Amino acid sequence: MSKKEKIQNKENETTDTLNSTNKFLILYNDDYHTFDYVIDALIDICKHEEEQAVQCTYLVHYKGKADVKKGTYGFLKPMMTQLRKRDLKAVIE
């Protein structure tokens, strides 16, 4: 195997690991949005059931942050983008 092929294989392994490793979509608390606003966002964007959205919202409120969804980076990125478009602070960790 040539050096170029070895480098390409290593890059593919790194990309596969990044895409297959489970990450968490973390939502952070703020002092601006109402509970109903956050609950509606979690239902619309993350496809939570109402009970799950309410529980996540309480966790965010009392603990300062909560992981609201688990998946690959590629799966979570569109949700993070949509939450941010609604002025909610979300990151993938």
mmCIF file with all atom_site columns, N, CA and C in Angstrom, residues 49-92:
data_model
loop_
_atom_site.group_PDB
_atom_site.id
_atom_site.type_symbol
_atom_site.label_atom_id
_atom_site.label_alt_id
_atom_site.label_comp_id
_atom_site.label_asym_id
_atom_site.label_entity_id
_atom_site.label_seq_id
_atom_site.pdbx_PDB_ins_code
_atom_site.Cartn_x
_atom_site.Cartn_y
_atom_site.Cartn_z
_atom_site.occupancy
_atom_site.B_iso_or_equiv
_atom_site.pdbx_formal_charge
_atom_site.auth_seq_id
_atom_site.auth_comp_id
_atom_site.auth_asym_id
_atom_site.auth_atom_id
_atom_site.pdbx_PDB_model_num
ATOM 1   N N  . GLU A 1 49 ? -42.025 14.106 22.152 1.00 0.00 ? 49 GLU A N  1
ATOM 2   C CA . GLU A 1 49 ? -43.406 14.076 22.627 1.00 0.00 ? 49 GLU A CA 1
ATOM 3   C C  . GLU A 1 49 ? -43.535 15.211 23.640 1.00 0.00 ? 49 GLU A C  1
ATOM 4   N N  . GLU A 1 50 ? -44.749 15.649 23.910 1.00 0.00 ? 50 GLU A N  1
ATOM 5   C CA . GLU A 1 50 ? -44.937 16.786 24.811 1.00 0.00 ? 50 GLU A CA 1
ATOM 6   C C  . GLU A 1 50 ? -44.319 16.536 26.190 1.00 0.00 ? 50 GLU A C  1
ATOM 7   N N  . GLU A 1 51 ? -44.523 15.355 26.749 1.00 0.00 ? 51 GLU A N  1
ATOM 8   C CA . GLU A 1 51 ? -43.982 15.052 28.078 1.00 0.00 ? 51 GLU A CA 1
ATOM 9   C C  . GLU A 1 51 ? -42.455 15.130 28.098 1.00 0.00 ? 51 GLU A C  1
ATOM 10  N N  . GLN A 1 52 ? -41.815 14.599 27.073 1.00 0.00 ? 52 GLN A N  1
ATOM 11  C CA . GLN A 1 52 ? -40.356 14.641 26.990 1.00 0.00 ? 52 GLN A CA 1
ATOM 12  C C  . GLN A 1 52 ? -39.870 16.076 26.849 1.00 0.00 ? 52 GLN A C  1
ATOM 13  N N  . ALA A 1 53 ? -40.550 16.870 26.044 1.00 0.00 ? 53 ALA A N  1
ATOM 14  C CA . ALA A 1 53 ? -40.170 18.270 25.852 1.00 0.00 ? 53 ALA A CA 1
ATOM 15  C C  . ALA A 1 53 ? -40.294 19.051 27.158 1.00 0.00 ? 53 ALA A C  1
ATOM 16  N N  . VAL A 1 54 ? -41.350 18.792 27.909 1.00 0.00 ? 54 VAL A N  1
ATOM 17  C CA . VAL A 1 54 ? -41.540 19.465 29.198 1.00 0.00 ? 54 VAL A CA 1
ATOM 18  C C  . VAL A 1 54 ? -40.421 19.078 30.161 1.00 0.00 ? 54 VAL A C  1
ATOM 19  N N  . GLN A 1 55 ? -40.104 17.795 30.238 1.00 0.00 ? 55 GLN A N  1
ATOM 20  C CA . GLN A 1 55 ? -39.047 17.335 31.139 1.00 0.00 ? 55 GLN A CA 1
ATOM 21  C C  . GLN A 1 55 ? -37.698 17.941 30.767 1.00 0.00 ? 55 GLN A C  1
ATOM 22  N N  . CYS A 1 56 ? -37.378 17.963 29.483 1.00 0.00 ? 56 CYS A N  1
ATOM 23  C CA . CYS A 1 56 ? -36.116 18.566 29.037 1.00 0.00 ? 56 CYS A CA 1
ATOM 24  C C  . CYS A 1 56 ? -36.069 20.050 29.373 1.00 0.00 ? 56 CYS A C  1
ATOM 25  N N  . THR A 1 57 ? -37.189 20.733 29.203 1.00 0.00 ? 57 THR A N  1
ATOM 26  C CA . THR A 1 57 ? -37.245 22.164 29.488 1.00 0.00 ? 57 THR A CA 1
ATOM 27  C C  . THR A 1 57 ? -37.006 22.428 30.970 1.00 0.00 ? 57 THR A C  1
ATOM 28  N N  . TYR A 1 58 ? -37.581 21.607 31.840 1.00 0.00 ? 58 TYR A N  1
ATOM 29  C CA . TYR A 1 58 ? -37.335 21.759 33.280 1.00 0.00 ? 58 TYR A CA 1
ATOM 30  C C  . TYR A 1 58 ? -35.872 21.485 33.621 1.00 0.00 ? 58 TYR A C  1
ATOM 31  N N  . LEU A 1 59 ? -35.282 20.469 33.005 1.00 0.00 ? 59 LEU A N  1
ATOM 32  C CA . LEU A 1 59 ? -33.860 20.195 33.237 1.00 0.00 ? 59 LEU A CA 1
ATOM 33  C C  . LEU A 1 59 ? -32.998 21.387 32.827 1.00 0.00 ? 59 LEU A C  1
ATOM 34  N N  . VAL A 1 60 ? -33.289 21.945 31.664 1.00 0.00 ? 60 VAL A N  1
ATOM 35  C CA . VAL A 1 60 ? -32.543 23.112 31.187 1.00 0.00 ? 60 VAL A CA 1
ATOM 36  C C  . VAL A 1 60 ? -32.701 24.267 32.172 1.00 0.00 ? 60 VAL A C  1
ATOM 37  N N  . HIS A 1 61 ? -33.915 24.479 32.640 1.00 0.00 ? 61 HIS A N  1
ATOM 38  C CA . HIS A 1 61 ? -34.193 25.594 33.548 1.00 0.00 ? 61 HIS A CA 1
ATOM 39  C C  . HIS A 1 61 ? -33.457 25.435 34.881 1.00 0.00 ? 61 HIS A C  1
ATOM 40  N N  . TYR A 1 62 ? -33.519 24.248 35.480 1.00 0.00 ? 62 TYR A N  1
ATOM 41  C CA . TYR A 1 62 ? -32.968 24.057 36.819 1.00 0.00 ? 62 TYR A CA 1
ATOM 42  C C  . TYR A 1 62 ? -31.487 23.696 36.839 1.00 0.00 ? 62 TYR A C  1
ATOM 43  N N  . LYS A 1 63 ? -30.995 23.044 35.816 1.00 0.00 ? 63 LYS A N  1
ATOM 44  C CA . LYS A 1 63 ? -29.583 22.636 35.790 1.00 0.00 ? 63 LYS A CA 1
ATOM 45  C C  . LYS A 1 63 ? -28.717 23.521 34.905 1.00 0.00 ? 63 LYS A C  1
ATOM 46  N N  . GLY A 1 64 ? -29.345 24.365 34.096 1.00 0.00 ? 64 GLY A N  1
ATOM 47  C CA . GLY A 1 64 ? -28.591 25.258 33.233 1.00 0.00 ? 64 GLY A CA 1
ATOM 48  C C  . GLY A 1 64 ? -28.365 24.720 31.835 1.00 0.00 ? 64 GLY A C  1
ATOM 49  N N  . LYS A 1 65 ? -28.490 23.403 31.685 1.00 0.00 ? 65 LYS A N  1
ATOM 50  C CA . LYS A 1 65 ? -28.345 22.787 30.365 1.00 0.00 ? 65 LYS A CA 1
ATOM 51  C C  . LYS A 1 65 ? -28.876 21.363 30.445 1.00 0.00 ? 65 LYS A C  1
ATOM 52  N N  . ALA A 1 66 ? -29.147 20.797 29.277 1.00 0.00 ? 66 ALA A N  1
ATOM 53  C CA . ALA A 1 66 ? -29.582 19.398 29.213 1.00 0.00 ? 66 ALA A CA 1
ATOM 54  C C  . ALA A 1 66 ? -29.315 18.856 27.820 1.00 0.00 ? 66 ALA A C  1
ATOM 55  N N  . ASP A 1 67 ? -28.986 17.560 27.767 1.00 0.00 ? 67 ASP A N  1
ATOM 56  C CA . ASP A 1 67 ? -28.861 16.931 26.451 1.00 0.00 ? 67 ASP A CA 1
ATOM 57  C C  . ASP A 1 67 ? -30.272 16.537 26.015 1.00 0.00 ? 67 ASP A C  1
ATOM 58  N N  . VAL A 1 68 ? -30.673 17.082 24.887 1.00 0.00 ? 68 VAL A N  1
ATOM 59  C CA . VAL A 1 68 ? -32.048 16.916 24.423 1.00 0.00 ? 68 VAL A CA 1
ATOM 60  C C  . VAL A 1 68 ? -32.177 15.909 23.286 1.00 0.00 ? 68 VAL A C  1
ATOM 61  N N  . LYS A 1 69 ? -31.038 15.509 22.713 1.00 0.00 ? 69 LYS A N  1
ATOM 62  C CA . LYS A 1 69 ? -31.075 14.529 21.619 1.00 0.00 ? 69 LYS A CA 1
ATOM 63  C C  . LYS A 1 69 ? -29.700 13.882 21.509 1.00 0.00 ? 69 LYS A C  1
ATOM 64  N N  . LYS A 1 70 ? -29.675 12.610 21.113 1.00 0.00 ? 70 LYS A N  1
ATOM 65  C CA . LYS A 1 70 ? -28.434 11.867 20.926 1.00 0.00 ? 70 LYS A CA 1
ATOM 66  C C  . LYS A 1 70 ? -28.400 11.338 19.503 1.00 0.00 ? 70 LYS A C  1
ATOM 67  N N  . GLY A 1 71 ? -27.218 11.385 18.881 1.00 0.00 ? 71 GLY A N  1
ATOM 68  C CA . GLY A 1 71 ? -27.078 10.859 17.527 1.00 0.00 ? 71 GLY A CA 1
ATOM 69  C C  . GLY A 1 71 ? -25.741 11.255 16.936 1.00 0.00 ? 71 GLY A C  1
ATOM 70  N N  . THR A 1 72 ? -25.590 11.012 15.658 1.00 0.00 ? 72 THR A N  1
ATOM 71  C CA . THR A 1 72 ? -24.356 11.399 14.986 1.00 0.00 ? 72 THR A CA 1
ATOM 72  C C  . THR A 1 72 ? -24.354 12.907 14.759 1.00 0.00 ? 72 THR A C  1
ATOM 73  N N  . TYR A 1 73 ? -23.187 13.434 14.511 1.00 0.00 ? 73 TYR A N  1
ATOM 74  C CA . TYR A 1 73 ? -23.060 14.867 14.264 1.00 0.00 ? 73 TYR A CA 1
ATOM 75  C C  . TYR A 1 73 ? -23.943 15.287 13.090 1.00 0.00 ? 73 TYR A C  1
ATOM 76  N N  . GLY A 1 74 ? -23.906 14.500 12.027 1.00 0.00 ? 74 GLY A N  1
ATOM 77  C CA . GLY A 1 74 ? -24.699 14.817 10.840 1.00 0.00 ? 74 GLY A CA 1
ATOM 78  C C  . GLY A 1 74 ? -26.198 14.814 11.105 1.00 0.00 ? 74 GLY A C  1
ATOM 79  N N  . PHE A 1 75 ? -26.651 13.954 12.002 1.00 0.00 ? 75 PHE A N  1
ATOM 80  C CA . PHE A 1 75 ? -28.064 13.887 12.375 1.00 0.00 ? 75 PHE A CA 1
ATOM 81  C C  . PHE A 1 75 ? -28.467 15.087 13.240 1.00 0.00 ? 75 PHE A C  1
ATOM 82  N N  . LEU A 1 76 ? -27.569 15.505 14.134 1.00 0.00 ? 76 LEU A N  1
ATOM 83  C CA . LEU A 1 76 ? -27.883 16.571 15.092 1.00 0.00 ? 76 LEU A CA 1
ATOM 84  C C  . LEU A 1 76 ? -27.698 17.976 14.536 1.00 0.00 ? 76 LEU A C  1
ATOM 85  N N  . LYS A 1 77 ? -26.817 18.147 13.566 1.00 0.00 ? 77 LYS A N  1
ATOM 86  C CA . LYS A 1 77 ? -26.486 19.489 13.066 1.00 0.00 ? 77 LYS A CA 1
ATOM 87  C C  . LYS A 1 77 ? -27.708 20.269 12.584 1.00 0.00 ? 77 LYS A C  1
ATOM 88  N N  . PRO A 1 78 ? -28.602 19.689 11.766 1.00 0.00 ? 78 PRO A N  1
ATOM 89  C CA . PRO A 1 78 ? -29.775 20.463 11.333 1.00 0.00 ? 78 PRO A CA 1
ATOM 90  C C  . PRO A 1 78 ? -30.665 20.895 12.503 1.00 0.00 ? 78 PRO A C  1
ATOM 91  N N  . MET A 1 79 ? -30.766 20.051 13.522 1.00 0.00 ? 79 MET A N  1
ATOM 92  C CA . MET A 1 79 ? -31.569 20.412 14.698 1.00 0.00 ? 79 MET A CA 1
ATOM 93  C C  . MET A 1 79 ? -30.929 21.571 15.454 1.00 0.00 ? 79 MET A C  1
ATOM 94  N N  . MET A 1 80 ? -29.604 21.514 15.600 1.00 0.00 ? 80 MET A N  1
ATOM 95  C CA . MET A 1 80 ? -28.894 22.599 16.264 1.00 0.00 ? 80 MET A CA 1
ATOM 96  C C  . MET A 1 80 ? -29.113 23.906 15.508 1.00 0.00 ? 80 MET A C  1
ATOM 97  N N  . THR A 1 81 ? -29.014 23.848 14.201 1.00 0.00 ? 81 THR A N  1
ATOM 98  C CA . THR A 1 81 ? -29.204 25.037 13.369 1.00 0.00 ? 81 THR A CA 1
ATOM 99  C C  . THR A 1 81 ? -30.603 25.613 13.552 1.00 0.00 ? 81 THR A C  1
ATOM 100 N N  . GLN A 1 82 ? -31.611 24.754 13.557 1.00 0.00 ? 82 GLN A N  1
ATOM 101 C CA . GLN A 1 82 ? -32.989 25.219 13.717 1.00 0.00 ? 82 GLN A CA 1
ATOM 102 C C  . GLN A 1 82 ? -33.234 25.800 15.109 1.00 0.00 ? 82 GLN A C  1
ATOM 103 N N  . LEU A 1 83 ? -32.670 25.186 16.138 1.00 0.00 ? 83 LEU A N  1
ATOM 104 C CA . LEU A 1 83 ? -32.809 25.741 17.489 1.00 0.00 ? 83 LEU A CA 1
ATOM 105 C C  . LEU A 1 83 ? -32.154 27.116 17.567 1.00 0.00 ? 83 LEU A C  1
ATOM 106 N N  . ARG A 1 84 ? -30.997 27.248 16.946 1.00 0.00 ? 84 ARG A N  1
ATOM 107 C CA . ARG A 1 84 ? -30.305 28.542 16.944 1.00 0.00 ? 84 ARG A CA 1
ATOM 108 C C  . ARG A 1 84 ? -31.090 29.594 16.164 1.00 0.00 ? 84 ARG A C  1
ATOM 109 N N  . LYS A 1 85 ? -31.771 29.186 15.107 1.00 0.00 ? 85 LYS A N  1
ATOM 110 C CA . LYS A 1 85 ? -32.601 30.135 14.351 1.00 0.00 ? 85 LYS A CA 1
ATOM 111 C C  . LYS A 1 85 ? -33.746 30.667 15.203 1.00 0.00 ? 85 LYS A C  1
ATOM 112 N N  . ARG A 1 86 ? -34.108 29.913 16.219 1.00 0.00 ? 86 ARG A N  1
ATOM 113 C CA . ARG A 1 86 ? -35.144 30.363 17.160 1.00 0.00 ? 86 ARG A CA 1
ATOM 114 C C  . ARG A 1 86 ? -34.516 31.063 18.364 1.00 0.00 ? 86 ARG A C  1
ATOM 115 N N  . ASP A 1 87 ? -33.263 31.447 18.237 1.00 0.00 ? 87 ASP A N  1
ATOM 116 C CA . ASP A 1 87 ? -32.515 32.170 19.271 1.00 0.00 ? 87 ASP A CA 1
ATOM 117 C C  . ASP A 1 87 ? -32.318 31.370 20.551 1.00 0.00 ? 87 ASP A C  1
ATOM 118 N N  . LEU A 1 88 ? -32.253 30.057 20.433 1.00 0.00 ? 88 LEU A N  1
ATOM 119 C CA . LEU A 1 88 ? -31.935 29.208 21.569 1.00 0.00 ? 88 LEU A CA 1
ATOM 120 C C  . LEU A 1 88 ? -30.472 28.805 21.463 1.00 0.00 ? 88 LEU A C  1
ATOM 121 N N  . LYS A 1 89 ? -29.804 28.681 22.603 1.00 0.00 ? 89 LYS A N  1
ATOM 122 C CA . LYS A 1 89 ? -28.389 28.327 22.589 1.00 0.00 ? 89 LYS A CA 1
ATOM 123 C C  . LYS A 1 89 ? -28.254 26.808 22.619 1.00 0.00 ? 89 LYS A C  1
ATOM 124 N N  . ALA A 1 90 ? -27.731 26.256 21.529 1.00 0.00 ? 90 ALA A N  1
ATOM 125 C CA . ALA A 1 90 ? -27.563 24.816 21.406 1.00 0.00 ? 90 ALA A CA 1
ATOM 126 C C  . ALA A 1 90 ? -26.191 24.512 20.821 1.00 0.00 ? 90 ALA A C  1
ATOM 127 N N  . VAL A 1 91 ? -25.573 23.448 21.329 1.00 0.00 ? 91 VAL A N  1
ATOM 128 C CA . VAL A 1 91 ? -24.275 22.993 20.830 1.00 0.00 ? 91 VAL A CA 1
ATOM 129 C C  . VAL A 1 91 ? -24.295 21.472 20.733 1.00 0.00 ? 91 VAL A C  1
ATOM 130 N N  . ILE A 1 92 ? -23.349 20.946 19.980 1.00 0.00 ? 92 ILE A N  1
ATOM 131 C CA . ILE A 1 92 ? -23.178 19.499 19.881 1.00 0.00 ? 92 ILE A CA 1
ATOM 132 C C  . ILE A 1 92 ? -21.883 19.143 20.590 1.00 0.00 ? 92 ILE A C  1
#
